[in-house]
Short mmCIF file of C-alpha atoms in Angstrom, two decimals:
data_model
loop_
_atom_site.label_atom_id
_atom_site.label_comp_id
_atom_site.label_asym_id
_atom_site.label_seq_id
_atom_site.Cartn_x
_atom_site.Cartn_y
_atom_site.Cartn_z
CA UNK A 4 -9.67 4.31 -34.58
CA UNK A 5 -6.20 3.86 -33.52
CA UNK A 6 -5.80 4.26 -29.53
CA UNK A 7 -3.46 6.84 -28.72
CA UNK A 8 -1.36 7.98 -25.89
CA UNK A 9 -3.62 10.71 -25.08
CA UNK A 10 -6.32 8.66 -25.39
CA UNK A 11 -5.43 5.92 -22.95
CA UNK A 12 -4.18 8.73 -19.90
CA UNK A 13 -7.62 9.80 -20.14
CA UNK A 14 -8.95 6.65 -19.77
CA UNK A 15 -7.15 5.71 -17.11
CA UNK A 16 -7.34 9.09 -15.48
CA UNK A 17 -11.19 8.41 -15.93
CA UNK A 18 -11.27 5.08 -14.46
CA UNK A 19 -9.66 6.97 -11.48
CA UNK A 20 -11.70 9.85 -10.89
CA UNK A 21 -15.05 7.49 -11.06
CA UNK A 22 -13.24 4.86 -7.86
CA UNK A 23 -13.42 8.40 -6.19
CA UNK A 24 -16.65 10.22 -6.48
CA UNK A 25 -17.99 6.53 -5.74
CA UNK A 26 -16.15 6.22 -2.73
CA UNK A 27 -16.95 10.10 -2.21
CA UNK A 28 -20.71 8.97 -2.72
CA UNK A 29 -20.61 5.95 -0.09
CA UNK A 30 -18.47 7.69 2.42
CA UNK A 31 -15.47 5.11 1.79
CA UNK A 32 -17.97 1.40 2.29
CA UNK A 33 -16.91 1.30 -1.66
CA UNK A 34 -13.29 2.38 -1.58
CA UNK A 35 -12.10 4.49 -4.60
CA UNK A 36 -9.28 2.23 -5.32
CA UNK A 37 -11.63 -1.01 -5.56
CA UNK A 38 -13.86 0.73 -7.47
CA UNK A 39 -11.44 1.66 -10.38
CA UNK A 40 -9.18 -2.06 -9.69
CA UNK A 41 -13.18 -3.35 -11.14
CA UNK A 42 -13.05 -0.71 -13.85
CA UNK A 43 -9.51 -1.59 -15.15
CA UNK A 44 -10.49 -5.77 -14.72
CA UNK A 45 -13.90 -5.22 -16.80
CA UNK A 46 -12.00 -3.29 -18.84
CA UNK A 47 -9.24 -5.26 -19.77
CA UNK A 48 -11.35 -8.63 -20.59
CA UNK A 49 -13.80 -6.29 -22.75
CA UNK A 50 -12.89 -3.31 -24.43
CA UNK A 51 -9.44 -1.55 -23.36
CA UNK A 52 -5.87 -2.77 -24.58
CA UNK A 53 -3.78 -4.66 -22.10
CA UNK A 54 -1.07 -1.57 -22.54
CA UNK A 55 -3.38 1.18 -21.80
CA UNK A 56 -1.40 2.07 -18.54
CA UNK A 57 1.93 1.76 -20.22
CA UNK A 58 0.45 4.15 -23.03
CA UNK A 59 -0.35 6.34 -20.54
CA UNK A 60 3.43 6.78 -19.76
CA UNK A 61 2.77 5.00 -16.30
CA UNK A 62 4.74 1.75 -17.33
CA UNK A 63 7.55 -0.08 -15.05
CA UNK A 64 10.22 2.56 -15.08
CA UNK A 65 8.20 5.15 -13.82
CA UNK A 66 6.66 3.31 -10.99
CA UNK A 67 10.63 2.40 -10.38
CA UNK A 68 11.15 6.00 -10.22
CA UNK A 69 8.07 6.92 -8.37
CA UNK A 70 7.91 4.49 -5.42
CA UNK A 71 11.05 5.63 -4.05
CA UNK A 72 10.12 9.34 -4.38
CA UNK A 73 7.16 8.42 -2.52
CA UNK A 74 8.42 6.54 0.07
CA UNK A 75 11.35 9.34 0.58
CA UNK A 76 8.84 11.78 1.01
CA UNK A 77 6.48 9.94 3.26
CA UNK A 78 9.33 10.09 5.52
CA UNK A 79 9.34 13.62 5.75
CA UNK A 80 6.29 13.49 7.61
CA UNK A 81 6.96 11.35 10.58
CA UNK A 82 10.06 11.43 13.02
CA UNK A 83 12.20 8.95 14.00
CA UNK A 84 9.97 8.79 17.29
CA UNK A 85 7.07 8.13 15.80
CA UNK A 86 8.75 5.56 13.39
CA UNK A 87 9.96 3.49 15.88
CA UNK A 88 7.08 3.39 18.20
CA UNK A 89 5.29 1.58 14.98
CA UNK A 90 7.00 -1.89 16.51
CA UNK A 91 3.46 -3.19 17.80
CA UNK A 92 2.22 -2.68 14.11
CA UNK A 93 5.24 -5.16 12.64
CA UNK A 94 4.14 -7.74 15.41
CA UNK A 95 0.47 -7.39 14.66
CA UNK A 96 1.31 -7.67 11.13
CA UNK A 97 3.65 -10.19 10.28
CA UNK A 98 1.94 -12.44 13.32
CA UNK A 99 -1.39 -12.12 10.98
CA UNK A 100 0.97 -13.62 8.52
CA UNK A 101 1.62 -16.35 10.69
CA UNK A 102 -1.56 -16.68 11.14
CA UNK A 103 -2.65 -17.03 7.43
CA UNK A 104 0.20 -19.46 7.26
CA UNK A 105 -1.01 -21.76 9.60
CA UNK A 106 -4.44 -22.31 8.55
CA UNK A 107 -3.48 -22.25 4.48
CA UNK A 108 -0.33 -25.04 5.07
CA UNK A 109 -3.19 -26.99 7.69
CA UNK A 110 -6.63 -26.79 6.59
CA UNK A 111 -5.63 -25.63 3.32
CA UNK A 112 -3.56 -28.96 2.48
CA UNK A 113 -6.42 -31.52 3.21
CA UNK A 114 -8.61 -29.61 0.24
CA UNK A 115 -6.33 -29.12 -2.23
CA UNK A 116 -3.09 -30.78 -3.24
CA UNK A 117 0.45 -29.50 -1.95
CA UNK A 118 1.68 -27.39 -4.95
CA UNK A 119 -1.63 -25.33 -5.67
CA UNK A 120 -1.39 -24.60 -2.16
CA UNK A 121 2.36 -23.55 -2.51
CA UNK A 122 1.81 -21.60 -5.22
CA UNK A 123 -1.03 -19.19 -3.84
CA UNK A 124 0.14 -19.01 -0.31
CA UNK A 125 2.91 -16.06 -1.13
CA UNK A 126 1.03 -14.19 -3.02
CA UNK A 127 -1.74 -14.03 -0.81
CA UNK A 128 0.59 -13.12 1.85
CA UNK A 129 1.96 -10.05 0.10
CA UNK A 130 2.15 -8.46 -3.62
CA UNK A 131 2.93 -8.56 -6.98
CA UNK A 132 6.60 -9.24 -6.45
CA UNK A 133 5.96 -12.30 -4.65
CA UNK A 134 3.02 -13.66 -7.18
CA UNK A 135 6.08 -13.26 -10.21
CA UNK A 136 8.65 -15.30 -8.16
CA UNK A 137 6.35 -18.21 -7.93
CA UNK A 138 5.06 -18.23 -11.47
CA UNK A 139 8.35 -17.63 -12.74
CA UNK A 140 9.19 -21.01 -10.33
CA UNK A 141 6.01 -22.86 -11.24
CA UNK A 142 7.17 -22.86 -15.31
CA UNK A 143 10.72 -23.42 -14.25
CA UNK A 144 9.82 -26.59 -11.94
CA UNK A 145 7.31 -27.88 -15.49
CA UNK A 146 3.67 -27.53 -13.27
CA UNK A 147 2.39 -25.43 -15.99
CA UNK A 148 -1.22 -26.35 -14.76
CA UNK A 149 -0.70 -23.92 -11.46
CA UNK A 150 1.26 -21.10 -13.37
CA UNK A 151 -2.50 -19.04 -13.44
CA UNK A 152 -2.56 -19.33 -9.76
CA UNK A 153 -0.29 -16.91 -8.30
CA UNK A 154 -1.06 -13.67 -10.67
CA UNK A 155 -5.08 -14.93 -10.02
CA UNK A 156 -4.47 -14.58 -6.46
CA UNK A 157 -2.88 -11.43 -6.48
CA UNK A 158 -5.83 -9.99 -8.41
CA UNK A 159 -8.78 -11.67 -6.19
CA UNK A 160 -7.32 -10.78 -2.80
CA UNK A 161 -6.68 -7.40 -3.84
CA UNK A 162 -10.25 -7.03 -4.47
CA UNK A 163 -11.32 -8.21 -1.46
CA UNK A 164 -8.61 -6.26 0.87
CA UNK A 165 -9.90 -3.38 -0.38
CA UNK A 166 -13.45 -3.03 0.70
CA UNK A 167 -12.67 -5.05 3.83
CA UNK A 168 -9.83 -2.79 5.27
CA UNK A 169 -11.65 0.23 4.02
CA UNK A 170 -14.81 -0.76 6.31
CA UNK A 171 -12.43 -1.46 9.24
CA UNK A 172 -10.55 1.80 9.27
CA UNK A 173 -13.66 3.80 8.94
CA UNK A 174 -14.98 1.93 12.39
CA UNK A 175 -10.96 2.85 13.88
CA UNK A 176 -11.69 6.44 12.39
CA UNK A 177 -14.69 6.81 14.10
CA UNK A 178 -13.67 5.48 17.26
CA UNK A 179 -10.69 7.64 17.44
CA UNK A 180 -12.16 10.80 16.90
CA UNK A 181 -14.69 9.46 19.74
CA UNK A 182 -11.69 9.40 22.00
CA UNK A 183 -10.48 12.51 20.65
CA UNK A 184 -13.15 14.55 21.66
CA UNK A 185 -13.33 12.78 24.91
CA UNK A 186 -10.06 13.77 25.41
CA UNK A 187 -8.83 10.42 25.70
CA UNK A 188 -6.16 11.24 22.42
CA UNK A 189 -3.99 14.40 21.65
CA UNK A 190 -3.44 15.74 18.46
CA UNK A 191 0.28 15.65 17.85
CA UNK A 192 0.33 17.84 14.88
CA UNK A 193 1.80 16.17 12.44
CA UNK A 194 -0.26 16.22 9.48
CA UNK A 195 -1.07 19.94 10.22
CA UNK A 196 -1.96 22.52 7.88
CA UNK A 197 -0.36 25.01 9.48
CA UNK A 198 3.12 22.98 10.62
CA UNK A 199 3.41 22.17 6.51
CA UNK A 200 3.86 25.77 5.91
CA UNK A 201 6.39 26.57 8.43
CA UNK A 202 9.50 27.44 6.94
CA UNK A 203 12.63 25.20 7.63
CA UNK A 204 15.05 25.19 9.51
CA UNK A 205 18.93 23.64 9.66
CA UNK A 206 21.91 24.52 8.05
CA UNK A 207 20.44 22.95 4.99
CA UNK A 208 18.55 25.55 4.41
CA UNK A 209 20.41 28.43 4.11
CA UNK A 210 19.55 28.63 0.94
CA UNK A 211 17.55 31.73 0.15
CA UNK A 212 14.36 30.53 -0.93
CA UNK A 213 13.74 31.55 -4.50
CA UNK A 214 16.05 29.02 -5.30
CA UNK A 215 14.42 26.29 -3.50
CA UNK A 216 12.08 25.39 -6.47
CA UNK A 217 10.22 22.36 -7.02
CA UNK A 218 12.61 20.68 -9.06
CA UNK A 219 14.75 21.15 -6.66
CA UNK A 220 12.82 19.64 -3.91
CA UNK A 221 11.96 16.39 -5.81
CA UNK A 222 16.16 16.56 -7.00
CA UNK A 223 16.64 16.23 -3.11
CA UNK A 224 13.64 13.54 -2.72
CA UNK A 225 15.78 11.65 -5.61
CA UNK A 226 19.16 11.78 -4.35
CA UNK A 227 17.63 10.56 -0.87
CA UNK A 228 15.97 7.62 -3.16
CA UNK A 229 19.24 6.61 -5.08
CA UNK A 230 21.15 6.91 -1.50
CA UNK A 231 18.27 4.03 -0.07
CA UNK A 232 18.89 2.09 -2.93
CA UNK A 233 22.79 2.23 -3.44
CA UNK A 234 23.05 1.16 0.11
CA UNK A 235 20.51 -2.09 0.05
CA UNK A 236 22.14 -3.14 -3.27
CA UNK A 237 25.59 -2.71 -0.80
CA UNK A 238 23.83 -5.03 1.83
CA UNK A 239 22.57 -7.65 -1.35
CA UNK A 240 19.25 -6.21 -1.04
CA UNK A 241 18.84 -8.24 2.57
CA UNK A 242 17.15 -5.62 3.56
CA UNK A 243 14.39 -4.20 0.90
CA UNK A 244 15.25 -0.90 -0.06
CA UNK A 245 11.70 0.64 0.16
CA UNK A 246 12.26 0.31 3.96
CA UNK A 247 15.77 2.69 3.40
CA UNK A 248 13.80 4.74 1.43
CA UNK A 249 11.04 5.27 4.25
CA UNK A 250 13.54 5.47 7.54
CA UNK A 251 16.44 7.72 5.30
CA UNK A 252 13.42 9.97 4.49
CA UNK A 253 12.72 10.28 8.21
CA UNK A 254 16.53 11.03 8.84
CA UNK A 255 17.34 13.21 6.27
CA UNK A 256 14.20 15.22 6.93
CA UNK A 257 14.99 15.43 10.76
CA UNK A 258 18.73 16.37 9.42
CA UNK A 259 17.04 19.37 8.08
CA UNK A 260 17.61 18.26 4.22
CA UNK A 261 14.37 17.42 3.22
CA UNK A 262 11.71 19.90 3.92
CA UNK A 263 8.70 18.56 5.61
CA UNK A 264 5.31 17.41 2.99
CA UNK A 265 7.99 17.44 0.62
CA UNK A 266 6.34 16.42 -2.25
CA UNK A 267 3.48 18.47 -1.39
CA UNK A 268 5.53 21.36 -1.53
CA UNK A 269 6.70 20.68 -5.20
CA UNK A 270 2.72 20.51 -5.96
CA UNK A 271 3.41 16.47 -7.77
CA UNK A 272 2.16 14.22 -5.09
CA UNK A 273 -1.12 13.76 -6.35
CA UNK A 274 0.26 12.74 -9.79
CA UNK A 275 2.91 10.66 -8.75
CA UNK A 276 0.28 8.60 -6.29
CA UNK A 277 -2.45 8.27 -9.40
CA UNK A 278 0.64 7.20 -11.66
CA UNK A 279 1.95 4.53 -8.94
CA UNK A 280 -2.19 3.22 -8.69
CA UNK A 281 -2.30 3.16 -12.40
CA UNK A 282 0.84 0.55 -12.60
CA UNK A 283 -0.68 -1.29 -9.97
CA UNK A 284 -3.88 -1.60 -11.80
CA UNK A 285 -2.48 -2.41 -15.00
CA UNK A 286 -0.99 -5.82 -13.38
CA UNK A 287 -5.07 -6.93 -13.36
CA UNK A 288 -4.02 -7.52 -17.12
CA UNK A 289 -2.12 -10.60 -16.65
CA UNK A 290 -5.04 -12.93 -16.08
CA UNK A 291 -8.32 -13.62 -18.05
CA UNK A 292 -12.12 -14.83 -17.31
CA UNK A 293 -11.37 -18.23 -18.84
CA UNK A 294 -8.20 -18.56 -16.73
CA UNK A 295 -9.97 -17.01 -13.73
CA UNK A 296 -12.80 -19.93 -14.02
CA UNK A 297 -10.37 -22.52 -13.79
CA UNK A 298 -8.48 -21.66 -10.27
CA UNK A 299 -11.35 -19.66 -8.93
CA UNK A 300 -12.42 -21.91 -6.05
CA UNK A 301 -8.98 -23.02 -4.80
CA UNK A 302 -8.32 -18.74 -4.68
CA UNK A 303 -11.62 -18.31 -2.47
CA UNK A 304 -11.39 -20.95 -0.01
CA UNK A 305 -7.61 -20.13 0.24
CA UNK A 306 -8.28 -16.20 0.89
CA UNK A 307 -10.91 -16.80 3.30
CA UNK A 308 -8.76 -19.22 4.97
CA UNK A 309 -5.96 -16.46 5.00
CA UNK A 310 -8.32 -14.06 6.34
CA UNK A 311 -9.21 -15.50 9.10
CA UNK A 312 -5.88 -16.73 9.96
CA UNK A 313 -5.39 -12.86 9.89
CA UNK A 314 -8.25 -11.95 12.15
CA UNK A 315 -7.63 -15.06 14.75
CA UNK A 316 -3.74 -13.91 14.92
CA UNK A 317 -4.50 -10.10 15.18
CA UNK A 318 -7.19 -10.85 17.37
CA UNK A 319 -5.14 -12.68 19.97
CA UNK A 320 -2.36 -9.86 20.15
CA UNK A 321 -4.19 -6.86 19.83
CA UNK A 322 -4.92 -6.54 24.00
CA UNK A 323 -1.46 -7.52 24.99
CA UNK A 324 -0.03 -4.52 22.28
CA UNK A 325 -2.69 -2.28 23.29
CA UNK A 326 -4.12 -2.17 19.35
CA UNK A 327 -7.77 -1.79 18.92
CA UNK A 328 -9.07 -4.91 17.25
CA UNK A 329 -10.33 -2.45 14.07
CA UNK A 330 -6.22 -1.27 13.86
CA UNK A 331 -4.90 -4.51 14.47
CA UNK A 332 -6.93 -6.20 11.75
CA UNK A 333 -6.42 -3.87 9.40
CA UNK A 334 -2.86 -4.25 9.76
CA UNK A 335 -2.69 -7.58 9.19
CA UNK A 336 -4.53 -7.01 5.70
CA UNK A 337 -2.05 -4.56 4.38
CA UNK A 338 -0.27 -8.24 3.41
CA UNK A 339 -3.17 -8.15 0.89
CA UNK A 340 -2.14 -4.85 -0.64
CA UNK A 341 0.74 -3.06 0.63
CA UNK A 342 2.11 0.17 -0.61
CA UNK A 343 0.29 2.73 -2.22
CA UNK A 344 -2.77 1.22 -1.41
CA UNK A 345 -2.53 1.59 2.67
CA UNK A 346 -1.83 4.77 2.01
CA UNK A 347 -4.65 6.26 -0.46
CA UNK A 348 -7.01 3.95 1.70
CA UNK A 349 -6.16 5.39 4.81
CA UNK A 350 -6.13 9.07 3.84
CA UNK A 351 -9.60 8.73 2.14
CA UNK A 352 -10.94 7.43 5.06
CA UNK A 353 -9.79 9.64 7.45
CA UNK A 354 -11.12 12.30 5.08
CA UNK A 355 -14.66 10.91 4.51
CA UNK A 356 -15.34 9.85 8.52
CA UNK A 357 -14.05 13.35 9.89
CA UNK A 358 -16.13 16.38 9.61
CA UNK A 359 -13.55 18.69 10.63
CA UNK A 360 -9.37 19.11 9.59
CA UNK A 361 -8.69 18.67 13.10
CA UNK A 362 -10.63 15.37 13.54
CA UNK A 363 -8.63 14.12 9.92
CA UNK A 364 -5.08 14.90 11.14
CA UNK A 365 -6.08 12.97 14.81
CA UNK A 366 -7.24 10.13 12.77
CA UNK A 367 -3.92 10.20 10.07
CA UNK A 368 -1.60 10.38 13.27
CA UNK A 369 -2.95 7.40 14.56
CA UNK A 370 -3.72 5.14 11.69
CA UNK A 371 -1.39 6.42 8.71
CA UNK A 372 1.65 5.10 10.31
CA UNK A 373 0.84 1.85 11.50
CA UNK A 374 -0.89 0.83 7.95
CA UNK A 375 2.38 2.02 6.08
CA UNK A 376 4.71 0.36 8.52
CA UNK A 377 2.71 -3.06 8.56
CA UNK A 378 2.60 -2.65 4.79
CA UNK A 379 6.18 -2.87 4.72
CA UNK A 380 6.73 -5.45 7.22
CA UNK A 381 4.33 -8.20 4.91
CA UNK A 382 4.41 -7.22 1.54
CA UNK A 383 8.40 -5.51 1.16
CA UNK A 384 9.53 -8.02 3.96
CA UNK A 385 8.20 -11.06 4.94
CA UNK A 386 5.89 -12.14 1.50
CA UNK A 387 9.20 -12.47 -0.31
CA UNK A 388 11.01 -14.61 2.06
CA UNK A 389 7.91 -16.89 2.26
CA UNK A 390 8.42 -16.93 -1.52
CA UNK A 391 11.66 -17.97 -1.43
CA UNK A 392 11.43 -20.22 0.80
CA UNK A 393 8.28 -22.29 -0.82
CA UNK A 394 9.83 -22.10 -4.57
CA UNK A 395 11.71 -24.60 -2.78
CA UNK A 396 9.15 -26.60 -1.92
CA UNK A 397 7.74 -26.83 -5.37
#
């Protein structure tokens, strides 16, 4: 029987909706998006086609189109307040980087031989983009024997980041809403129910609202998105555009553009977040068992290596910055995942440890923003320069 388009967005949808009744059904100590990264891996060395994702219409343009749209649009629910005071998260995270970096390059280097320790390094320090750069190096420098080693990485870490970041932001959740209710920590209302549904205001918004239809609320989220990229290509991309994306969403939202939960508004972020997962997933694809075998015990000892670079770093700074050691951890592993992945991880957490709405916004306001932030500061920022700097070292 001939797999069809249909057939393979149900599959995928499938693979999905199981990560979250499981995660659902363990109160987040399985996270939904590990569960379904273990569906799509079984899947694609058994049954499923290594285009499944792309068949499902969730292939590289979209995710092109859909990051920024996301990103745009995550903006519109933070100020430029509570963007900036997200510094201590960029320390925390890009010194856990350090961190990772110094035991790897150290310890690392007396187990295994220089290049295999080059060539996981970056990707362990950040995401797919980084894992290409040093295959695409490895083939072009002739040490075919490491090419499996960055994409392997990528798909190992992954796995573990998941569960192990999902565990430490459901012992942050906890202890925030602890403090909350001790009256230790205000809610600021900004992932409020009731503040989504206020109507806008600015001169933007003149415009009487039966006209301000969801196409022309993601038009808006767009032009925002094309803006954020037009002016990092204008810059040579020294600064990632994701980050534009992100900071013009807070600006253009505080400008009175961009309504506020835009996306949520046009009724598509769901879809556009389980679309964005799916590419991710469908990058598990680009290694094998066989392959997997061969590398497997340089990838372990390296990621536990990294990791506890990670925790030592974090550790050390998370008093001085005033971080719990559960936040500052966690930030550190969003180098392991990065964008959308901090983001579904932390919202299903808040959801699953809070037993009322007001004890979920309290613990979104003071997790969501760091975990994005940090995200960006590893995996958008710093894992690419570390990747261009070691495909010299090859």
């Amino acid at each position: 029987m001939k797999f069809t388009p249909l057939m393979a967005f149900t599959v995928v949808m499938c693979f999905l909706f199981l990560g979250e009744w499981v995660s659902t059904r363990t109160r987040s100590y399985l996270p939904s998006i590990f569960i379904s990264a273990l569906l799509f891996v079984i899947g694609f060395w058994t049954v499923l086609p290594k285009t499944v994702v792309t068949m499902a219409t969730f292939g590289d343009n979209f995710s092109a189109v859909v990051v920024g749209l996301l990103l745009v649009h995550l903006g519109t629910l933070m100020n430029l307040r509570q963007l900036a005071a997200q510094w201590k998260a960029i320390c925390i995270a890009l010194v856990g980087v350090c961190g990772t970096l110094a035991l790897t390059l150290t310890i690392g280097s007396f187990i295994f031989n220089w290049h295999t320790v080059v060539a996981a390094v970056p990707p362990l320090t950040g995401g797919l983009v980084a894992a290409l750069l040093m295959t695409n190096g490895l083939k072009a420098a002739g040490i075919t024997t490491l090419v499996a080693i960055p994409v392997s990485m990528f798909i190992m870490h992954s796995l573990i980041g998941y569960p192990l970041t999902g565990w430490l932001l459901k012992k942050e959740g906890r202890r925030v809403i602890s403090e909350y209710h001790a009256g230790n920590i205000q809610k600021t209302g900004q992932f409020a129910d009731d503040k989504k549904g206020v109507e806008e205001k600015g001169r933007f918004n003149k415009i009487p609202k039966a006209y301000r239809t969801p196409a022309f609320i993601i038009f808006k989220l767009g032009f925002v998105g094309a803006l954020s990229y037009a002016v990092a290509a204008l810059l040579h991309n020294v600064i990632n555009p994701n980050i534009f994306c992100l900071v013009f969403g807070v600006i253009f939202h505080q400008l009175g553009f961009l309504e506020g939960n835009a996306l949520g508004k046009a009724g598509v972020t769901n879809w556009l977040i389980y679309g964005n997962l799916a590419y991710i997933f469908s990058q598990l694809s680009l290694t094998s068992p066989r392959t997997l075998a061969t590398v497997i015990l340089q990838i372990v000892v390296l990621i536990v290596l990294g990791v506890v670079g990670m925790f030592v770093a974090s550790f050390l700074l998370h008093k001085p910055l005033h971080m719990s050691p559960y936040m500052a951890f966690a930030c550190s592993l969003t180098a392991l995942f990065g964008f959308p992945a901090d983001y579904v991880l932390t919202t299903e957490v808040a959801r699953t440890v809070s037993t009322t709405k007001d004890e979920e916004e309290v613990v979104l306001e003071n997790t969501l923003n760091p975990m994005l932030v940090g995200g960006f500061a590893t995996v958008s920022v710093a894992s690419v320069v570390i990747a261009s700097i070691f495909l010299r070292l090859l």
